[in-house]
PDB file of C-alpha atoms in Angstrom:
ATOM      1  CA  GLN G   1     106.152 119.545  97.771  1.00  0.00           C
ATOM      2  CA  VAL G   2     102.793 117.866  97.342  1.00  0.00           C
ATOM      3  CA  GLN G   3     102.796 114.103  97.727  1.00  0.00           C
ATOM      4  CA  LEU G   4     100.144 111.541  96.924  1.00  0.00           C
ATOM      5  CA  VAL G   5     101.150 108.061  98.014  1.00  0.00           C
ATOM      6  CA  GLU G   6      99.041 105.096  96.919  1.00  0.00           C
ATOM      7  CA  SER G   7      99.043 101.712  98.602  1.00  0.00           C
ATOM      8  CA  GLY G   8      96.989  98.531  98.684  1.00  0.00           C
ATOM      9  CA  GLY G   9      97.515  97.173  95.201  1.00  0.00           C
ATOM     10  CA  GLY G  10      98.437  93.578  94.512  1.00  0.00           C
ATOM     11  CA  LEU G  11      97.486  90.311  92.865  1.00  0.00           C
ATOM     12  CA  VAL G  12      94.011  88.925  93.448  1.00  0.00           C
ATOM     13  CA  GLN G  13      91.813  86.276  91.880  1.00  0.00           C
ATOM     14  CA  ALA G  14      88.692  87.209  89.965  1.00  0.00           C
ATOM     15  CA  GLY G  15      85.827  87.848  92.344  1.00  0.00           C
ATOM     16  CA  GLY G  16      88.157  89.036  95.078  1.00  0.00           C
ATOM     17  CA  SER G  17      88.523  92.399  96.778  1.00  0.00           C
ATOM     18  CA  LEU G  18      91.187  95.017  97.335  1.00  0.00           C
ATOM     19  CA  ARG G  19      91.202  98.344  99.139  1.00  0.00           C
ATOM     20  CA  LEU G  20      93.399 101.099  97.774  1.00  0.00           C
ATOM     21  CA  SER G  21      94.493 104.058  99.878  1.00  0.00           C
ATOM     22  CA  CYS G  22      95.993 107.380  98.868  1.00  0.00           C
ATOM     23  CA  ALA G  23      97.574 109.557 101.528  1.00  0.00           C
ATOM     24  CA  ALA G  24      98.042 113.207 100.626  1.00  0.00           C
ATOM     25  CA  SER G  25     100.435 115.678 102.149  1.00  0.00           C
ATOM     26  CA  ARG G  26     101.103 119.390 101.754  1.00  0.00           C
ATOM     27  CA  ILE G  27      97.705 120.209 100.270  1.00  0.00           C
ATOM     28  CA  SER G  28      94.464 121.524 101.747  1.00  0.00           C
ATOM     29  CA  PHE G  29      93.007 118.087 101.251  1.00  0.00           C
ATOM     30  CA  SER G  30      89.413 118.866 102.152  1.00  0.00           C
ATOM     31  CA  LEU G  31      89.169 121.416  99.319  1.00  0.00           C
ATOM     32  CA  TYR G  32      90.219 119.019  96.587  1.00  0.00           C
ATOM     33  CA  THR G  33      88.193 116.699  94.405  1.00  0.00           C
ATOM     34  CA  MET G  34      89.921 113.353  94.762  1.00  0.00           C
ATOM     35  CA  GLY G  35      89.875 110.691  92.113  1.00  0.00           C
ATOM     36  CA  TRP G  36      91.110 107.287  91.121  1.00  0.00           C
ATOM     37  CA  TYR G  37      92.187 106.591  87.556  1.00  0.00           C
ATOM     38  CA  ARG G  38      93.629 103.479  85.985  1.00  0.00           C
ATOM     39  CA  GLN G  39      95.719 102.610  82.987  1.00  0.00           C
ATOM     40  CA  ALA G  40      95.821  99.161  81.442  1.00  0.00           C
ATOM     41  CA  PRO G  41      98.725  98.110  79.203  1.00  0.00           C
ATOM     42  CA  GLY G  42      98.388  99.697  75.787  1.00  0.00           C
ATOM     43  CA  LYS G  43      95.397 101.783  76.812  1.00  0.00           C
ATOM     44  CA  GLN G  44      94.805 105.363  77.846  1.00  0.00           C
ATOM     45  CA  ARG G  45      94.371 106.366  81.445  1.00  0.00           C
ATOM     46  CA  GLU G  46      90.686 106.365  82.382  1.00  0.00           C
ATOM     47  CA  LEU G  47      88.578 107.669  85.208  1.00  0.00           C
ATOM     48  CA  VAL G  48      87.450 105.073  87.745  1.00  0.00           C
ATOM     49  CA  ALA G  49      85.812 107.165  90.461  1.00  0.00           C
ATOM     50  CA  VAL G  50      85.844 110.662  91.908  1.00  0.00           C
ATOM     51  CA  ILE G  51      84.639 112.231  95.125  1.00  0.00           C
ATOM     52  CA  SER G  52      84.137 115.956  95.474  1.00  0.00           C
ATOM     53  CA  SER G  53      85.046 118.086  98.454  1.00  0.00           C
ATOM     54  CA  SER G  54      81.410 117.834  99.575  1.00  0.00           C
ATOM     55  CA  GLY G  55      81.335 114.060  99.207  1.00  0.00           C
ATOM     56  CA  VAL G  56      79.505 113.721  95.899  1.00  0.00           C
ATOM     57  CA  THR G  57      80.704 110.651  94.039  1.00  0.00           C
ATOM     58  CA  ASN G  58      80.807 109.607  90.420  1.00  0.00           C
ATOM     59  CA  TYR G  59      81.842 106.283  88.902  1.00  0.00           C
ATOM     60  CA  ALA G  60      82.739 104.828  85.556  1.00  0.00           C
ATOM     61  CA  ASP G  61      79.918 102.625  84.305  1.00  0.00           C
ATOM     62  CA  SER G  62      82.235  99.624  84.296  1.00  0.00           C
ATOM     63  CA  VAL G  63      82.728  99.758  88.091  1.00  0.00           C
ATOM     64  CA  LYS G  64      79.322 100.938  89.328  1.00  0.00           C
ATOM     65  CA  GLY G  65      77.980  98.648  92.009  1.00  0.00           C
ATOM     66  CA  ARG G  66      81.392  97.045  92.605  1.00  0.00           C
ATOM     67  CA  PHE G  67      83.710  99.893  93.637  1.00  0.00           C
ATOM     68  CA  THR G  68      83.228 102.509  96.354  1.00  0.00           C
ATOM     69  CA  ILE G  69      85.247 105.682  96.753  1.00  0.00           C
ATOM     70  CA  SER G  70      85.413 107.426 100.114  1.00  0.00           C
ATOM     71  CA  ARG G  71      87.510 110.020 101.875  1.00  0.00           C
ATOM     72  CA  ASP G  72      88.661 110.797 105.399  1.00  0.00           C
ATOM     73  CA  ASN G  73      89.549 114.475 105.593  1.00  0.00           C
ATOM     74  CA  ALA G  74      90.956 114.070 109.089  1.00  0.00           C
ATOM     75  CA  LYS G  75      93.523 111.630 107.719  1.00  0.00           C
ATOM     76  CA  ASN G  76      94.034 113.354 104.342  1.00  0.00           C
ATOM     77  CA  THR G  77      93.275 110.020 102.728  1.00  0.00           C
ATOM     78  CA  VAL G  78      91.036 108.767  99.942  1.00  0.00           C
ATOM     79  CA  TYR G  79      90.081 105.120  99.547  1.00  0.00           C
ATOM     80  CA  LEU G  80      88.851 102.876  96.787  1.00  0.00           C
ATOM     81  CA  GLN G  81      87.123  99.693  97.918  1.00  0.00           C
ATOM     82  CA  MET G  82      87.072  97.265  95.019  1.00  0.00           C
ATOM     83  CA  ASN G  83      84.808  94.215  95.208  1.00  0.00           C
ATOM     84  CA  GLY G  84      83.935  91.651  92.592  1.00  0.00           C
ATOM     85  CA  LEU G  85      87.178  92.256  90.745  1.00  0.00           C
ATOM     86  CA  LYS G  86      87.437  91.171  87.129  1.00  0.00           C
ATOM     87  CA  PRO G  87      90.493  90.549  84.931  1.00  0.00           C
ATOM     88  CA  GLU G  88      89.612  93.688  82.976  1.00  0.00           C
ATOM     89  CA  ASP G  89      90.162  95.729  86.153  1.00  0.00           C
ATOM     90  CA  THR G  90      93.876  95.005  85.839  1.00  0.00           C
ATOM     91  CA  GLY G  91      96.075  98.071  85.527  1.00  0.00           C
ATOM     92  CA  VAL G  92      98.024 100.729  87.337  1.00  0.00           C
ATOM     93  CA  TYR G  93      95.755 102.752  89.601  1.00  0.00           C
ATOM     94  CA  TYR G  94      96.588 106.412  90.123  1.00  0.00           C
ATOM     95  CA  CYS G  95      95.356 108.825  92.741  1.00  0.00           C
ATOM     96  CA  ASN G  96      94.515 112.363  91.620  1.00  0.00           C
ATOM     97  CA  ALA G  97      93.914 115.567  93.553  1.00  0.00           C
ATOM     98  CA  ASP G  98      92.221 118.303  91.559  1.00  0.00           C
ATOM     99  CA  LEU G  99      91.399 121.907  92.354  1.00  0.00           C
ATOM    100  CA  GLY G 100      90.993 123.213  88.823  1.00  0.00           C
ATOM    101  CA  LYS G 101      94.122 125.297  88.573  1.00  0.00           C
ATOM    102  CA  TYR G 102      96.105 122.748  90.536  1.00  0.00           C
ATOM    103  CA  THR G 103      96.170 119.008  89.901  1.00  0.00           C
ATOM    104  CA  TYR G 104      98.472 116.377  91.313  1.00  0.00           C
ATOM    105  CA  TRP G 105      99.102 112.687  90.654  1.00  0.00           C
ATOM    106  CA  GLY G 106     100.469 109.826  92.681  1.00  0.00           C
ATOM    107  CA  GLN G 107     103.021 107.360  91.398  1.00  0.00           C
ATOM    108  CA  GLY G 108     100.474 104.577  90.924  1.00  0.00           C
ATOM    109  CA  THR G 109      99.893 101.136  92.376  1.00  0.00           C
ATOM    110  CA  GLN G 110      99.572  97.938  90.354  1.00  0.00           C
ATOM    111  CA  VAL G 111      96.385  95.889  90.517  1.00  0.00           C
ATOM    112  CA  THR G 112      96.409  92.516  88.808  1.00  0.00           C
ATOM    113  CA  VAL G 113      93.305  90.318  88.659  1.00  0.00           C
ATOM    114  CA  SER G 114      93.836  86.743  87.567  1.00  0.00           C
ATOM    115  CA  SER G 115      91.101  84.691  85.934  1.00  0.00           C
TER     116      SER G 115
END
C-alpha cells in the first residue's frame, strides 16, 4: 500500500528553522503533485505549499518568502524548508500526494514554535 512518511518536526523557538521531509513509497512519485498542509488546534487543515510534477511551486501567502518546497524524484521525497518560524506556524504538518483521481496523506508531524 502507498505510504507517505513525514519526519523533521519538533519544537523550535520563534525565528528558528526546521526542515520537513516526506518519503513516499509504492507510487509513481514523479507523476504526483506533492504538497504540505497544516492543521492548527481548532482550525481546518490548510494548504502550505505545493510542487507540481514539473516543479512549479505555489505557497500560502502567510509563508511566502519564509518556506521553500522542493522535491527529489530520485529519492521519492519532498521537503519543506521552514525559516523564520512564527508561533502561528504551530500545527500538525501533513504530506499529500495528488494525482487527481488518487490522493494520499501522511500521518503528520508536529511543529511547535515557541514565542
